[in-house]
């Protein structure tokens, strides 16, 4: 079995290619499939060992779905997910179970992610029960170690989650995720439900644990300043796509995609002098429904720099600098304008590329654009 | 577990490593704990049930209910040794006796200390009949309730957890729910009474028949409630977390799903016990239950309704026994539900 320790340097821990996760919309008496919510629509990224990839975007853009999909908590629609060289995108859940110890997750809501009927000890012990053959005494020892590692008092092991504060609960969740020595941890907005004063503690804890255990994080958040603090590389998502992906410094210093620029301009500036001189980009309109994304570029309905081509052709992701990709016509070479034929047929039914020989033919892929306003 | 073995930092070594980074000092003030903390950890299992009992005791109704139920159960189990009058022995000369306490307001009432609660029109002792009837009623009530809970929980959990089974199982539940129960009971009794009697003897045969008929016709409400709760639970993040750990369904259900649907099951169990006792009474009343010389609380009650005005005690005692048992079980269920919920327990 390929192990992270045995990977050649520079080989990613997680490599995702064209990840697609569509949730079917069913209507009517017979629950016929009338369309799909395109929560994740062709996402690709790599995460190197020991690295933190920050995944940012506004709510509803599919960040959490990406996080859950790469752990195969959903059965993905298509695409490839390689964990340490092993393809897990199509693996059955029973075979996947043996790989679960390598990848774990820290959940968003610490109130909801802990079973209210279990004691802290049994919550942290569950992964050990599932995947190890340790004796009861060894498990207890390990639980105590984990509680120390996340800064929880060992004496609280027999208590129930409701007796803890939000920050402490999140520590319980982190301890559970670390119980099996994973190499890769998805942090799904681990700080979104916490007090600002607690957020810093939890983020510092995550950084500290990363350093100690050599963890690799996919850090999902809508908090740009927090991502700037923890992530080495940042990917910006909009409506199921990654629109820009870049090293942290480059992205924050010089955002290329108009959406990234708008996002960064919304981060409050503590210095009043600078704040006054700053140009704030206010996006108009709403995020289009992921069940019915616009034709051409997903961002074309709200983009301040929209061009006619943006409403026609979907921009491909282009590497504009080493390690830096943008999906925008402003930055892509002319080659990007050649549309992807597959995407054209699924996303623009009235495009001339569709053969006109089948009038009135309503394939499932076409109906949503018509029936859903 | 190839990982743990080949990972450079072994589990023990990892935690032993000195905390690196500036954050460690501020956020992980793990106090050096002595062996006493380990002792606390080991106590966790046993003290949990002590906590449950402590919370249960604070519910006065539940405690009273528990005492009453214990009393009734012990009374029915050990009663025949204390009161050695056969429940179906006919004492024709002493028929229609009033209970001894009627002397309190009527000095020349027909009563006798040999039959303290009086006798019926055939001279059968009411106290002995209450004891014998209680045995049957309680046994029928508990067994039928447990059977109904078993079927209802099973159907509800399977339908709620496995989406593929949902349609099939819930339409089946609707089907059973739509059946007219009484005609169904008549047919079932007619069809199966004699074969079961032949196989298990008259009493056991009819007991099995009644218990299974009541159980099989009263699980649907439980199934529906449980299904709804399981479906809601399934979307909670802690179930997702367990899935990300790799917990398979066969351990997910007993570990995460069942403990969290305990409250609705408990509530419908207490209601189920009550309705099982009452259904058995109704069956006996229709002549479909136990044979006529075989007392149950429901049967005593219905036998006495004809002359209720003259002999109110014959209705009062079995009626009181049924209602108080049902009430106490309801209270116990209430108290138990609170006691088993760790969120309420701490308060």
XYZ file of C-alpha atoms in Angstrom:
720
model
C 0.000 0.000 0.000
C 1.262 3.420 -0.814
C 2.024 5.339 2.309
C 2.582 9.031 2.786
C 5.985 8.404 4.270
C 7.008 6.484 1.183
C 5.818 9.084 -1.282
C 8.442 10.818 -3.396
C 8.922 14.429 -2.348
C 6.623 16.824 -4.129
C 3.974 14.147 -4.584
C 0.636 15.486 -3.338
C -1.133 13.860 -0.393
C -4.423 14.569 -2.051
C -4.929 15.093 -5.733
C -8.382 15.984 -6.996
C -9.218 16.171 -10.695
C -12.489 17.392 -12.198
C -14.484 16.599 -9.097
C -18.189 16.841 -9.848
C -20.911 16.468 -7.258
C -24.458 16.987 -8.469
C -27.410 16.478 -6.161
C -30.493 15.357 -8.053
C -33.678 17.401 -7.803
C -36.708 15.177 -7.793
C -40.220 16.365 -8.357
C -43.703 15.039 -8.682
C -45.506 11.918 -7.617
C -42.994 9.502 -9.090
C -40.002 11.486 -7.795
C -38.700 11.853 -11.303
C -35.340 13.503 -11.659
C -35.925 16.930 -13.132
C -32.485 18.414 -12.689
C -29.487 18.681 -10.451
C -27.947 21.101 -8.009
C -24.420 21.496 -9.315
C -22.861 21.930 -5.902
C -19.375 21.114 -7.174
C -18.828 21.366 -10.887
C -15.369 20.352 -11.989
C -12.917 21.172 -9.216
C -9.229 20.235 -9.389
C -6.490 20.826 -6.838
C -3.474 19.217 -5.205
C -2.384 19.370 -1.599
C 1.266 18.675 -0.826
C 2.384 16.918 2.357
C 2.407 19.184 5.388
C 0.710 21.947 3.469
C -2.525 23.757 4.263
C -4.788 24.577 1.383
C -7.352 27.205 2.260
C -10.641 26.910 0.418
C -12.617 30.137 0.565
C -15.828 31.401 -0.931
C -19.183 32.734 0.147
C -21.760 30.429 1.679
C -23.439 28.074 -0.739
C -20.555 28.001 -3.199
C -19.842 24.326 -2.560
C -16.855 24.518 -0.197
C -18.261 22.087 2.330
C -19.417 19.762 -0.411
C -15.852 19.627 -1.722
C -14.623 18.770 1.761
C -17.164 16.039 2.230
C -16.720 14.697 -1.282
C -12.964 14.248 -1.010
C -13.569 12.125 2.086
C -16.207 10.260 0.098
C -18.986 11.069 2.542
C -20.966 11.507 -0.643
C -20.930 9.268 -3.659
C -19.414 11.650 -6.143
C -20.930 12.151 -9.585
C -17.617 11.992 -11.417
C -13.988 12.898 -11.157
C -10.885 11.488 -9.598
C -9.683 11.689 -6.011
C -6.267 10.259 -5.251
C -5.238 9.989 -1.627
C -1.515 9.317 -1.355
C -1.566 7.767 -4.774
C -4.638 5.567 -4.177
C -7.664 6.329 -6.312
C -10.660 6.567 -3.969
C -13.156 8.334 -6.204
C -14.925 5.142 -7.221
C -13.967 2.906 -4.342
C -16.764 1.116 -2.492
C -17.516 2.290 1.045
C -16.480 -1.057 2.500
C -13.054 -0.945 0.853
C -12.781 2.720 1.693
C -13.270 1.919 5.354
C -9.709 0.614 5.626
C -8.386 3.937 4.311
C -10.503 6.028 6.700
C -7.764 6.242 9.350
C -5.640 8.260 6.913
C -8.198 10.969 6.324
C -10.330 12.585 8.963
C -12.564 15.576 9.322
C -13.181 18.379 11.801
C -16.741 19.573 11.510
C -18.237 23.007 11.435
C -20.769 22.925 14.215
C -19.314 21.582 17.454
C -22.813 21.463 18.925
C -24.057 19.088 16.251
C -20.983 17.006 15.512
C -20.797 15.306 18.913
C -23.315 12.660 19.898
C -25.157 14.154 22.910
C -25.632 10.709 24.446
C -21.981 9.753 24.527
C -19.337 10.755 27.018
C -16.261 12.591 25.800
C -14.236 9.462 26.322
C -16.479 7.306 24.156
C -16.619 9.998 21.467
C -12.837 10.165 21.175
C -12.599 6.399 21.526
C -14.979 5.635 18.666
C -12.304 5.730 15.917
C -10.102 3.508 18.077
C -12.967 1.062 18.544
C -13.549 0.965 14.831
C -10.016 0.645 13.543
C -7.687 -0.673 16.215
C -7.442 -3.788 18.291
C -6.161 -2.011 21.372
C -7.163 -3.229 24.800
C -9.576 -1.163 26.883
C -6.695 0.094 28.973
C -4.612 1.140 25.954
C -7.592 2.926 24.472
C -8.147 4.832 27.672
C -4.498 5.777 27.714
C -4.688 6.983 24.119
C -7.849 8.989 24.801
C -6.100 10.689 27.696
C -3.087 11.460 25.493
C -5.334 12.966 22.852
C -7.145 15.077 25.408
C -3.792 16.400 26.576
C -2.752 17.090 23.006
C -5.772 19.281 22.336
C -5.630 20.977 25.709
C -8.575 19.340 27.449
C -8.441 18.316 31.058
C -8.286 14.527 31.346
C -10.688 14.570 34.231
C -13.507 15.665 31.944
C -13.484 12.342 30.098
C -16.663 11.074 31.738
C -18.654 14.209 30.979
C -21.124 14.747 28.193
C -20.667 17.253 25.354
C -23.427 19.561 26.567
C -21.310 20.396 29.609
C -18.622 22.018 27.443
C -18.273 25.378 25.764
C -18.102 25.700 21.997
C -14.326 25.921 21.919
C -13.922 22.907 24.176
C -16.340 20.921 22.052
C -14.368 21.764 18.956
C -11.280 20.449 20.755
C -13.144 17.200 21.404
C -13.926 17.039 17.694
C -10.271 17.672 16.844
C -9.146 14.977 19.287
C -11.529 12.534 17.636
C -10.161 13.418 14.205
C -6.590 12.891 15.396
C -7.219 9.605 17.200
C -6.050 7.442 14.307
C -2.973 9.500 13.328
C -4.414 10.697 10.028
C -2.164 12.263 7.420
C -4.867 14.408 5.917
C -7.543 16.343 7.777
C -10.411 18.276 6.263
C -11.283 21.217 8.505
C -14.792 22.185 7.444
C -15.218 25.718 8.791
C -13.914 24.598 12.183
C -14.073 28.115 13.578
C -17.230 29.477 11.968
C -19.468 28.580 14.910
C -17.067 29.882 17.559
C -16.613 33.127 19.391
C -13.942 35.381 17.935
C -11.912 35.040 21.120
C -12.022 31.248 20.820
C -11.360 31.190 17.068
C -7.732 32.192 17.502
C -7.190 29.500 20.117
C -8.588 26.770 17.905
C -6.655 27.941 14.859
C -3.443 28.079 16.876
C -4.184 24.603 18.165
C -4.669 23.345 14.618
C -1.372 24.918 13.540
C 0.427 23.503 16.529
C -0.931 20.018 15.880
C 0.034 20.287 12.225
C 3.584 21.046 13.212
C 3.758 18.240 15.739
C 2.117 15.500 13.719
C 2.957 16.534 10.171
C -0.678 16.926 9.208
C -1.935 18.095 5.858
C -5.027 20.284 5.985
C -7.780 21.237 3.636
C -8.989 24.288 5.534
C -12.445 25.384 4.457
C -13.556 28.797 5.606
C -15.315 31.964 4.572
C -13.061 33.973 6.859
C -10.388 35.391 4.590
C -8.181 36.769 7.330
C -8.173 33.431 9.149
C -7.274 31.620 5.937
C -4.481 34.108 5.363
C -3.180 33.213 8.801
C -3.210 29.434 8.462
C -3.084 28.501 4.790
C -0.014 28.268 2.586
C -2.049 28.205 -0.579
C -5.536 29.506 -1.148
C -8.206 28.424 -3.602
C -11.201 30.683 -4.148
C -14.491 29.031 -5.027
C -17.495 30.522 -6.719
C -20.624 28.561 -7.563
C -19.073 25.111 -7.622
C -15.802 26.115 -9.335
C -12.361 27.157 -8.244
C -11.921 30.538 -9.904
C -8.448 31.284 -8.624
C -5.782 29.344 -6.851
C -2.500 30.841 -5.712
C 0.097 30.928 -2.955
C -1.126 32.973 -0.042
C 1.123 36.023 -0.431
C 0.528 36.310 -4.145
C -3.210 35.985 -3.813
C -3.588 38.545 -1.054
C -1.117 40.966 -2.631
C -2.389 40.781 -6.157
C -5.720 39.053 -6.691
C -6.288 38.367 -10.382
C -9.844 37.160 -10.653
C -12.508 39.892 -10.259
C -14.328 37.751 -7.714
C -11.204 37.396 -5.570
C -10.675 41.127 -5.812
C -14.220 41.740 -4.630
C -13.859 39.251 -1.775
C -10.595 40.774 -0.577
C -11.972 44.288 -0.789
C -14.679 43.218 1.662
C -12.169 42.348 4.384
C -12.223 45.208 6.874
C -9.039 47.279 7.041
C -8.017 48.100 10.606
C -6.011 51.203 9.648
C -8.511 54.061 9.173
C -6.160 55.998 6.900
C -5.781 53.043 4.606
C -9.460 52.175 4.885
C -10.463 55.604 3.589
C -8.285 55.345 0.539
C -9.346 51.814 -0.261
C -11.498 50.957 -3.214
C -14.363 48.745 -2.132
C -15.827 46.537 -4.856
C -19.492 45.919 -4.148
C -20.969 43.047 -6.102
C -24.497 43.521 -7.320
C -27.146 40.873 -7.467
C -27.290 37.439 -5.956
C -25.356 34.266 -6.500
C -27.163 32.407 -9.282
C -28.825 29.154 -8.301
C -26.429 26.220 -8.588
C -29.348 24.289 -10.067
C -29.350 26.670 -12.999
C -25.946 28.305 -13.462
C -25.589 31.046 -16.079
C -24.259 30.438 -19.520
C -20.604 31.176 -20.082
C -18.629 32.192 -17.020
C -20.401 31.458 -13.727
C -19.438 34.897 -12.459
C -20.581 36.775 -15.562
C -23.871 37.866 -13.944
C -22.111 39.847 -11.217
C -18.668 40.538 -12.611
C -17.697 44.247 -12.651
C -15.328 43.604 -15.589
C -17.691 41.530 -17.679
C -17.034 41.253 -21.434
C -19.335 39.900 -24.145
C -17.301 36.709 -24.387
C -17.888 35.993 -20.678
C -21.599 35.470 -21.336
C -20.864 33.003 -24.104
C -17.800 30.964 -23.284
C -16.838 29.388 -20.029
C -13.228 30.309 -19.186
C -10.852 27.442 -18.547
C -8.429 27.389 -15.673
C -5.081 28.784 -16.868
C -1.739 28.772 -15.167
C -0.706 32.429 -15.339
C 2.335 32.113 -13.092
C 4.035 29.106 -11.470
C 1.572 27.654 -8.944
C -1.036 30.217 -9.821
C -4.157 29.464 -11.838
C -7.069 31.690 -12.772
C -10.248 30.901 -14.638
C -11.016 34.254 -16.251
C -11.005 35.634 -19.776
C -9.127 38.695 -18.560
C -6.095 36.594 -17.821
C -6.326 33.591 -20.071
C -4.617 33.363 -23.445
C -6.811 33.212 -26.509
C -6.722 29.413 -26.403
C -9.011 29.520 -23.395
C -11.817 30.727 -25.583
C -12.185 27.399 -27.296
C -15.143 26.079 -25.385
C -15.129 22.687 -23.786
C -17.633 20.743 -25.908
C -18.937 18.662 -22.990
C -19.706 21.708 -20.923
C -21.380 23.426 -23.825
C -23.881 20.644 -24.328
C -24.763 20.319 -20.671
C -24.920 23.968 -19.795
C -26.255 25.739 -22.872
C -29.025 23.764 -24.475
C -29.890 26.475 -26.965
C -26.326 26.733 -28.231
C -25.990 25.976 -31.935
C -23.597 23.147 -31.164
C -26.580 21.005 -30.207
C -27.790 18.964 -33.147
C -31.082 20.415 -34.272
C -32.362 17.062 -35.464
C -34.110 16.207 -32.223
C -36.695 18.918 -31.628
C -38.493 18.806 -28.315
C -36.160 16.164 -27.025
C -35.866 16.774 -23.330
C -32.860 14.996 -22.015
C -32.444 15.234 -18.244
C -29.441 17.467 -18.689
C -31.452 20.093 -20.511
C -34.654 20.289 -18.549
C -33.354 22.133 -15.499
C -32.415 25.211 -17.433
C -35.976 25.496 -18.651
C -38.116 24.343 -15.774
C -36.283 25.975 -12.915
C -36.574 29.731 -13.106
C -3.606 -0.379 10.428
C -0.605 -0.357 8.181
C -0.402 3.361 8.735
C 0.065 3.423 12.424
C 2.846 0.904 12.147
C 4.721 2.671 9.392
C 4.104 6.245 10.452
C 7.314 7.746 11.709
C 5.837 9.134 14.926
C 4.221 6.264 16.801
C 1.146 7.174 18.866
C 3.008 7.192 22.119
C 5.990 9.068 20.784
C 3.829 11.748 19.225
C 2.222 12.853 22.405
C 5.460 12.598 24.299
C 7.163 15.009 21.923
C 7.601 18.430 23.461
C 4.945 20.807 22.208
C 6.381 22.935 19.475
C 5.376 26.392 18.388
C 4.611 29.446 20.449
C 0.920 28.653 20.594
C 1.391 25.516 22.631
C 2.249 27.373 25.775
C -0.847 29.508 25.675
C -3.484 27.122 24.458
C -2.533 23.750 25.832
C -2.102 24.271 29.527
C -2.542 20.546 30.123
C -1.969 20.231 33.837
C 0.275 17.457 34.989
C -2.187 14.996 36.364
C -1.468 12.310 38.851
C -2.779 8.779 39.025
C -5.956 10.008 40.660
C -7.254 11.216 37.316
C -6.931 7.729 35.899
C -9.044 6.443 38.719
C -11.689 8.995 37.817
C -11.642 7.782 34.235
C -12.234 4.210 35.271
C -15.212 5.194 37.364
C -16.994 6.610 34.337
C -18.894 3.439 33.511
C -20.380 2.716 36.900
C -21.146 6.286 37.918
C -23.225 6.791 34.793
C -25.951 4.510 36.094
C -25.728 6.107 39.491
C -26.367 9.465 37.786
C -29.369 8.003 36.003
C -30.795 6.774 39.300
C -30.084 10.116 40.986
C -31.972 11.978 38.277
C -34.787 9.419 38.308
C -35.236 9.942 42.038
C -35.867 13.640 41.547
C -38.998 12.835 39.543
C -41.518 12.266 42.314
C -44.238 10.851 40.073
C -41.829 8.374 38.547
C -40.654 7.244 41.955
C -44.237 6.768 43.191
C -45.083 4.968 39.966
C -42.108 2.674 40.387
C -43.155 1.800 43.936
C -46.734 1.147 42.879
C -45.717 -0.993 39.927
C -43.340 -2.990 42.107
C -46.105 -3.425 44.658
C -48.659 -4.572 42.072
C -46.192 -6.918 40.417
C -45.093 -8.483 43.698
C -48.722 -8.656 44.816
C -49.668 -10.571 41.672
C -46.646 -12.865 41.814
C -46.722 -13.741 45.511
C -50.429 -13.100 46.166
C -51.565 -16.717 45.649
C -49.263 -17.804 48.485
C -50.642 -15.183 50.836
C -54.285 -15.557 49.871
C -54.799 -19.223 49.268
C -58.309 -19.131 47.806
C -58.613 -20.511 44.304
C -59.865 -17.751 41.985
C -62.329 -20.017 40.223
C -63.572 -21.937 43.273
C -67.354 -21.585 43.501
C -68.705 -20.826 46.941
C -72.397 -20.700 46.023
C -73.674 -20.281 49.554
C -71.578 -17.101 49.896
C -72.377 -15.585 46.535
C -72.914 -11.834 46.077
C -71.067 -10.935 49.257
C -70.191 -7.276 49.785
C -66.657 -6.256 50.753
C -65.955 -6.081 54.463
C -65.454 -2.326 54.426
C -69.149 -1.840 53.590
C -69.798 -2.536 57.293
C -68.415 0.928 57.889
C -71.547 2.586 56.577
C -73.985 -0.344 56.562
C -73.900 -2.403 59.755
C -75.980 -5.303 58.394
C -74.371 -5.671 54.968
C -73.755 -9.240 53.791
C -70.022 -9.560 54.147
C -67.549 -12.009 55.504
C -63.889 -11.991 56.493
C -63.460 -15.166 54.484
C -63.988 -13.049 51.355
C -62.683 -9.579 52.261
C -63.424 -7.977 48.898
C -66.661 -9.866 48.408
C -67.715 -12.468 45.861
C -69.470 -12.417 42.513
C -72.777 -13.921 41.462
C -71.217 -17.397 41.350
C -69.473 -17.025 44.695
C -65.935 -16.568 43.326
C -63.616 -14.601 45.585
C -62.893 -11.126 44.177
C -59.480 -10.749 45.833
C -58.266 -14.065 44.452
C -59.633 -13.134 41.048
C -57.863 -9.776 41.151
C -54.565 -11.471 41.895
C -55.002 -14.077 39.174
C -56.305 -11.483 36.732
C -53.401 -9.174 37.444
C -50.925 -11.884 36.555
C -52.521 -12.369 33.178
C -53.135 -8.701 32.456
C -49.620 -7.633 33.383
C -48.059 -10.499 31.460
C -50.164 -9.747 28.396
C -49.521 -6.003 28.717
C -45.742 -6.258 29.042
C -45.247 -8.954 26.423
C -47.539 -7.360 23.862
C -45.942 -3.950 24.482
C -42.432 -5.343 24.116
C -43.439 -7.128 20.926
C -45.020 -3.969 19.510
C -41.965 -1.883 20.451
C -39.654 -4.436 18.883
C -41.539 -4.498 15.591
C -42.180 -0.752 15.597
C -38.578 0.194 16.358
C -37.218 -2.286 13.858
C -39.485 -1.082 11.068
C -38.989 2.571 11.982
C -35.203 2.394 12.172
C -34.865 0.379 8.982
C -37.229 2.669 7.080
C -35.606 5.817 8.411
C -32.010 4.735 7.995
C -32.070 2.856 4.716
C -33.711 4.989 2.086
C -34.193 1.997 -0.167
C -36.442 0.251 2.359
C -38.365 3.387 3.267
C -41.108 3.277 0.645
C -41.770 -0.413 1.017
C -41.843 -0.476 4.814
C -43.895 2.676 5.254
C -46.504 1.600 2.690
C -46.691 -1.686 4.576
C -47.187 0.299 7.791
C -49.972 2.297 6.142
C -51.528 -0.961 5.023
C -51.592 -2.403 8.534
C -52.802 0.917 9.895
C -55.682 0.902 7.436
C -56.843 -2.571 8.420
C -60.010 -2.590 10.531
C -58.638 -4.093 13.720
C -61.736 -5.671 15.257
C -62.894 -7.745 12.253
C -59.263 -8.747 11.777
C -59.079 -9.921 15.374
C -62.276 -11.935 14.933
C -60.868 -13.706 11.899
C -57.480 -14.324 13.492
C -59.069 -15.723 16.637
C -61.323 -17.949 14.616
C -58.499 -19.250 12.481
C -55.746 -19.764 15.013
C -57.449 -20.392 18.341
C -57.870 -24.109 17.987
C -54.504 -24.999 16.444
C -52.683 -22.973 19.104
C -54.734 -24.502 21.889
C -53.937 -27.921 20.570
C -50.245 -27.122 20.354
C -49.654 -25.275 23.645
C -52.631 -26.104 25.846
C -55.670 -23.869 26.372
C -54.043 -21.190 28.538
C -50.629 -20.820 26.934
C -52.151 -21.111 23.483
C -54.594 -18.290 24.037
C -51.911 -16.218 25.775
C -49.606 -16.486 22.756
C -52.477 -15.689 20.440
C -53.618 -12.607 22.332
C -50.115 -11.279 22.859
C -49.146 -11.668 19.236
C -52.429 -10.245 17.964
C -52.116 -7.166 20.157
C -48.425 -6.786 19.395
C -48.841 -7.155 15.673
C -51.670 -4.630 15.490
C -50.203 -1.842 17.623
C -46.649 -1.182 16.378
C -47.488 1.252 13.587
C -47.518 4.506 15.542
C -44.137 3.688 17.025
C -42.738 2.859 13.618
C -43.862 6.177 12.192
C -42.516 8.239 15.058
C -39.212 6.390 15.113
C -38.797 6.681 11.354
C -39.256 10.431 11.458
C -36.755 10.840 14.267
C -34.205 8.568 12.622
C -34.446 10.521 9.390
C -33.792 13.757 11.240
C -30.911 12.212 13.183
C -29.324 10.820 10.063
C -28.689 14.338 8.802
C -27.039 15.459 12.013
C -23.326 16.073 11.850
C -22.398 13.533 14.478
C -23.760 10.772 12.286
C -21.725 12.195 9.404
C -18.722 12.261 11.710
C -19.221 8.609 12.555
C -19.442 7.840 8.855
C -16.202 9.679 8.227
C -14.627 7.460 10.863
C -15.914 4.463 8.958
C -18.554 3.188 11.364
C -20.698 0.707 9.454
C -24.483 0.790 9.657
C -24.693 -2.233 11.909
C -22.762 -0.386 14.609
C -24.033 3.091 13.729
C -27.611 2.140 14.613
C -27.031 0.757 18.111
C -24.347 3.332 18.966
C -25.737 6.593 17.625
C -29.267 6.155 16.331
C -31.044 4.063 18.970
C -29.865 5.988 22.060
C -31.056 9.197 20.451
C -34.525 7.904 19.582
C -34.949 6.462 23.055
C -37.336 9.206 24.183
C -40.093 8.629 21.609
C -39.733 4.865 22.012
C -40.048 5.198 25.763
C -43.143 7.362 25.477
C -44.863 5.055 23.048
C -43.875 2.068 25.187
C -45.688 3.447 28.201
C -48.716 4.241 26.087
C -48.404 0.829 24.461
C -48.530 -1.004 27.771
C -51.710 0.820 28.698
C -53.393 0.169 25.392
C -52.335 -3.495 25.434
C -54.040 -4.037 28.799
C -57.123 -2.235 27.553
C -57.212 -4.101 24.231
C -56.981 -7.369 26.106
C -59.962 -6.256 28.193
C -61.921 -5.426 25.061
C -61.068 -8.790 23.533
C -62.163 -10.610 26.669
C -65.340 -8.541 26.697
C -66.137 -9.691 23.158
C -65.645 -13.263 24.210
C -62.540 -13.552 22.062
C -59.993 -13.440 24.823
C -59.336 -15.908 27.561
C -61.930 -18.582 28.426
C -64.729 -17.476 30.710
C -63.378 -19.137 33.856
C -60.020 -17.425 33.392
C -59.974 -14.020 35.075
C -58.170 -10.954 33.781
C -58.620 -7.379 34.977
C -60.439 -6.430 31.847
C -62.701 -9.430 32.025
C -63.566 -8.813 35.677
C -64.438 -5.259 34.779
C -66.703 -6.169 31.935
C -68.348 -9.071 33.750
C -69.326 -6.685 36.518
C -70.746 -3.863 34.402
C -74.243 -5.439 34.345
C -74.753 -5.038 38.067
C -72.491 -2.064 38.531
C -75.089 -0.076 40.476
C -75.629 -2.818 43.055
C -72.028 -3.956 43.365
C -69.747 -1.000 42.512
C -66.719 -2.691 44.138
C -66.616 -5.294 41.359
C -65.938 -2.508 38.838
C -63.945 -0.311 41.139
C -61.108 -2.675 42.053
C -60.185 -4.023 38.614
C -60.688 -0.554 37.127
C -58.473 1.002 39.748
C -55.846 -1.673 39.194
C -55.784 -1.019 35.428
C -55.707 2.763 35.662
C -53.135 2.960 38.431
C -50.828 0.502 36.683
C -51.093 2.413 33.443
C -50.580 5.724 35.217
C -47.548 4.492 37.107
C -45.983 3.099 33.954
C -46.556 6.444 32.245
C -44.810 8.241 35.077
C -41.943 5.769 35.101
C -41.493 6.248 31.377
C -41.462 9.996 31.845
C -38.889 9.845 34.607
C -36.742 7.333 32.757
C -36.737 9.452 29.628
C -35.451 12.423 31.578
C -32.962 10.342 33.492
C -31.478 8.793 30.374
C -30.953 12.134 28.661
C -27.553 13.476 29.680
C -28.581 17.007 28.791
C -31.400 17.024 31.330
C -29.571 14.892 33.866
C -27.054 17.544 34.811
C -29.710 19.966 36.010
